[in-house]
Coordinates of C-alpha atoms in Angstrom, one line a residue:
Chain A
S1 CA 0.0 0.0 0.0
Q2 CA 1.0 3.6 -0.4
Q3 CA 3.2 4.9 2.3
G4 CA 4.7 8.2 3.1
E5 CA 8.2 8.0 4.2
E6 CA 9.8 10.3 6.5
D7 CA 13.4 11.5 6.6
P8 CA 15.3 11.6 8.9
Q9 CA 14.4 8.8 11.2
A10 CA 15.6 10.6 14.3
L11 CA 16.5 14.3 14.6
S12 CA 18.2 16.0 17.7
I13 CA 18.5 19.7 18.0
Q14 CA 18.8 22.5 20.6
E15 CA 16.0 24.5 21.9
G16 CA 15.5 27.7 19.8
E17 CA 16.7 26.0 16.5
N18 CA 14.5 25.2 13.7
A19 CA 13.6 21.5 12.7
T20 CA 12.9 20.2 9.3
M21 CA 11.3 16.9 8.5
N22 CA 10.6 15.5 5.1
C23 CA 8.0 13.1 3.6
S24 CA 7.9 11.4 0.4
Y25 CA 5.2 9.5 -1.0
K26 CA 4.5 7.3 -4.1
T27 CA 1.3 8.1 -6.0
S28 CA -1.2 11.0 -6.5
I29 CA -2.9 12.3 -3.5
N30 CA -5.8 14.6 -2.5
N31 CA -4.3 15.7 0.6
L32 CA -1.3 15.2 3.0
Q33 CA -1.5 15.5 6.7
W34 CA 1.1 15.9 9.6
Y35 CA 0.5 14.4 13.0
R36 CA 2.4 14.5 16.3
Q37 CA 2.6 11.9 19.0
N38 CA 4.0 12.5 22.3
S39 CA 5.6 9.4 24.0
G40 CA 2.8 7.0 25.2
R41 CA 0.0 9.1 23.9
G42 CA -2.3 9.0 20.8
L43 CA -1.6 11.0 17.6
V44 CA -2.7 14.6 17.4
H45 CA -3.5 16.2 14.1
L46 CA -1.1 19.1 13.1
I47 CA -2.0 20.3 9.7
L48 CA -3.6 19.3 6.4
I49 CA -2.5 20.5 3.1
R50 CA -4.3 19.8 -0.1
S51 CA -2.8 18.8 -3.4
N52 CA -3.6 22.1 -5.0
E53 CA -1.9 24.0 -2.2
R54 CA 2.0 24.7 -2.0
E55 CA 2.3 26.0 1.5
K56 CA 0.6 26.3 4.8
H57 CA 1.2 27.9 8.1
S58 CA 0.0 27.3 11.4
G59 CA 1.6 29.1 14.3
R60 CA 5.3 27.9 14.4
L61 CA 4.7 25.3 11.9
R62 CA 5.1 25.6 8.1
V63 CA 4.3 22.8 5.7
T64 CA 5.2 22.7 1.9
L65 CA 4.0 20.4 -0.6
D66 CA 5.6 19.6 -4.0
T67 CA 3.4 17.2 -6.0
S68 CA 5.8 17.1 -9.0
K69 CA 8.5 15.7 -6.6
K70 CA 5.8 13.9 -4.4
S71 CA 7.3 15.3 -1.3
S72 CA 6.3 17.5 1.7
S73 CA 8.3 19.1 4.5
L74 CA 7.3 20.2 8.0
L75 CA 9.2 22.9 9.5
I76 CA 9.1 23.7 13.2
T77 CA 10.6 27.0 14.0
A78 CA 12.0 28.3 17.3
S79 CA 11.7 24.8 18.6
R80 CA 10.9 24.1 22.4
A81 CA 11.5 21.1 24.7
A82 CA 7.9 20.5 24.4
D83 CA 8.1 20.0 20.7
T84 CA 10.0 16.5 21.5
A85 CA 7.8 13.9 19.9
S86 CA 7.5 11.8 16.8
Y87 CA 6.0 13.4 13.8
F88 CA 4.1 11.5 11.1
C89 CA 3.0 12.1 7.6
A90 CA -0.2 10.5 6.3
T91 CA -1.6 10.4 2.7
D92 CA -4.6 9.4 1.1
D93 CA -4.9 7.9 -2.5
Q94 CA -7.2 9.8 -5.0
G95 CA -9.5 6.9 -5.0
N96 CA -11.3 7.0 -1.6
T97 CA -8.9 5.3 0.6
P98 CA -8.1 5.8 4.4
L99 CA -5.0 7.7 5.5
V100 CA -1.9 5.8 5.3
F101 CA 0.9 6.7 7.6
G102 CA 4.7 6.8 7.5
K103 CA 7.1 5.4 10.1
G104 CA 7.7 8.8 11.6
T105 CA 10.4 11.2 12.6
R106 CA 11.6 11.3 16.2
L107 CA 12.4 14.7 17.2
S108 CA 14.4 15.5 20.3
V109 CA 14.6 19.1 21.4
I110 CA 17.5 19.6 24.1
A111 CA 16.9 22.4 26.5
Chain B
N1 CA -16.3 16.5 25.1
A2 CA -14.3 13.5 25.7
G3 CA -13.4 12.8 22.0
V4 CA -12.3 9.3 21.3
T5 CA -12.3 6.9 24.3
Q6 CA -10.8 3.4 24.2
T7 CA -11.0 0.7 26.7
P8 CA -9.2 -1.1 28.0
K9 CA -5.8 0.8 28.3
F10 CA -3.7 -2.1 29.0
Q11 CA -4.4 -5.9 28.5
V12 CA -2.5 -9.1 28.9
L13 CA -3.6 -12.1 27.3
K14 CA -2.6 -15.8 26.9
T15 CA -2.3 -17.2 23.4
G16 CA -5.8 -18.4 22.2
Q17 CA -7.7 -16.1 24.4
S18 CA -10.2 -13.8 23.0
M19 CA -11.1 -10.1 23.8
T20 CA -12.6 -7.1 22.5
L21 CA -11.3 -3.5 22.5
Q22 CA -13.9 -0.9 22.8
C23 CA -14.0 2.6 21.2
A24 CA -16.6 5.4 21.3
Q25 CA -16.5 8.9 19.9
D26 CA -18.7 11.8 20.8
M27 CA -17.9 14.1 17.8
N28 CA -20.7 12.7 15.5
H29 CA -18.2 11.4 13.1
N30 CA -19.1 9.2 10.2
S31 CA -15.9 7.4 9.8
M32 CA -14.0 5.5 12.4
Y33 CA -10.6 3.4 12.1
W34 CA -8.7 0.9 14.0
Y35 CA -4.8 1.1 13.6
R36 CA -2.0 -0.9 15.2
Q37 CA 1.5 0.6 16.0
D38 CA 4.6 -1.6 16.3
P39 CA 8.1 -0.4 16.8
G40 CA 9.6 0.7 13.5
M41 CA 6.5 0.1 11.5
G42 CA 4.5 3.1 12.0
L43 CA 0.7 2.9 12.0
R44 CA -1.0 0.2 10.0
L45 CA -4.7 0.1 9.4
I46 CA -6.4 -3.0 10.4
Y47 CA -10.2 -2.2 9.7
Y48 CA -12.3 0.9 9.1
S49 CA -15.9 1.9 9.0
A50 CA -16.7 4.8 6.5
S51 CA -20.3 5.0 8.0
E52 CA -22.7 3.2 10.3
G53 CA -23.5 -0.2 8.9
T54 CA -20.3 -0.5 6.8
T55 CA -17.0 -2.0 7.5
D56 CA -13.9 -2.7 5.4
K57 CA -10.6 -4.4 5.7
G58 CA -7.3 -2.4 5.8
E59 CA -3.7 -3.5 5.3
V60 CA -3.5 -6.0 8.3
P61 CA -7.1 -7.5 8.8
N62 CA -6.0 -11.2 9.5
G63 CA -6.9 -12.3 13.0
Y64 CA -9.4 -9.5 13.7
N65 CA -13.0 -8.7 13.3
V66 CA -14.8 -5.5 13.9
S67 CA -18.4 -4.2 14.7
R68 CA -19.8 -0.9 14.2
L69 CA -22.4 -1.0 16.8
N70 CA -23.9 2.4 16.1
K71 CA -22.5 5.8 14.9
R72 CA -20.6 6.3 18.2
E73 CA -19.0 2.8 18.7
F74 CA -16.6 0.7 16.7
S75 CA -15.2 -2.4 18.5
L76 CA -12.1 -4.7 17.5
R77 CA -12.3 -8.3 18.5
L78 CA -9.3 -10.7 18.6
E79 CA -11.0 -14.1 18.5
S80 CA -7.9 -16.3 19.2
A81 CA -5.0 -14.0 20.2
A82 CA -1.5 -14.7 18.9
P83 CA 1.8 -13.3 20.2
S84 CA 2.2 -11.5 16.8
Q85 CA -0.9 -9.4 17.9
T86 CA 1.1 -7.8 20.7
S87 CA 1.0 -4.2 19.8
V88 CA -0.6 -0.8 20.7
Y89 CA -4.0 -0.4 19.2
F90 CA -5.5 3.1 18.1
C91 CA -8.9 4.0 17.4
A92 CA -9.6 7.1 15.5
S93 CA -12.5 8.9 14.1
S94 CA -12.6 11.3 11.2
T95 CA -14.1 14.4 9.8
D96 CA -14.3 12.7 6.4
R97 CA -17.3 13.8 4.5
V98 CA -17.8 12.5 1.0
R99 CA -14.8 10.2 0.9
V100 CA -12.5 8.5 3.4
G101 CA -9.1 9.9 3.8
T102 CA -10.1 13.5 3.3
G103 CA -10.5 14.5 6.9
E104 CA -8.7 15.1 10.0
L105 CA -8.3 12.1 12.3
F106 CA -9.0 12.1 16.1
F107 CA -7.1 9.6 17.9
G108 CA -7.8 7.8 21.2
E109 CA -4.9 7.2 23.7
G110 CA -4.2 3.7 22.8
S111 CA -4.6 0.2 24.1
R112 CA -1.6 -1.7 25.0
L113 CA -2.0 -5.4 24.3
T114 CA 0.5 -8.0 25.4
V115 CA -0.1 -11.7 24.2
L116 CA 2.1 -14.4 26.0

């Protein structure tokens, strides 16, 4: 099944730095979503970007989508220790299928 | 609003035992999903229900059954548990409207199952 693939698998940065995570996928999509998961908790939706959008912002989050390269990036600016979590991208198929998740990027923000 | 509620949070089973994971949502969502999460594997879809009265298989349905009891509740049953089913199970509901996969997912806190 189609699956987004995040890169890098793990990322460690200092508080205040920016964190960039990438997601690549295989087939055409209607939308791509990013989720965060704190250790031992459920996933929380961060942002949804549609296939006709190129960039979207939400607070300190910036998501870009390049459908020609089948890739997306999530940028977290001015990171905080509380941003420490795993981040997942999820994609649909254009043919009415549920979201499929990648394996995630583990972000550690060191105070 | 409670959102998505899963029970139990933890369960230990012996091989061959059966159990049902319960999930309820209070957001009036049409779509509901069961995923399992294993280390290094991300989330994999087990079953989903696009609307009350319908269920469909996901990527890894073998060994599981589901029931969409009503619009609020979607249960997952393991008829004869196996060690390979040791995992964290997540229920989710979605703001999907016309098609599945188009809406935002709301997740429960997970049910941690160990099969010995």
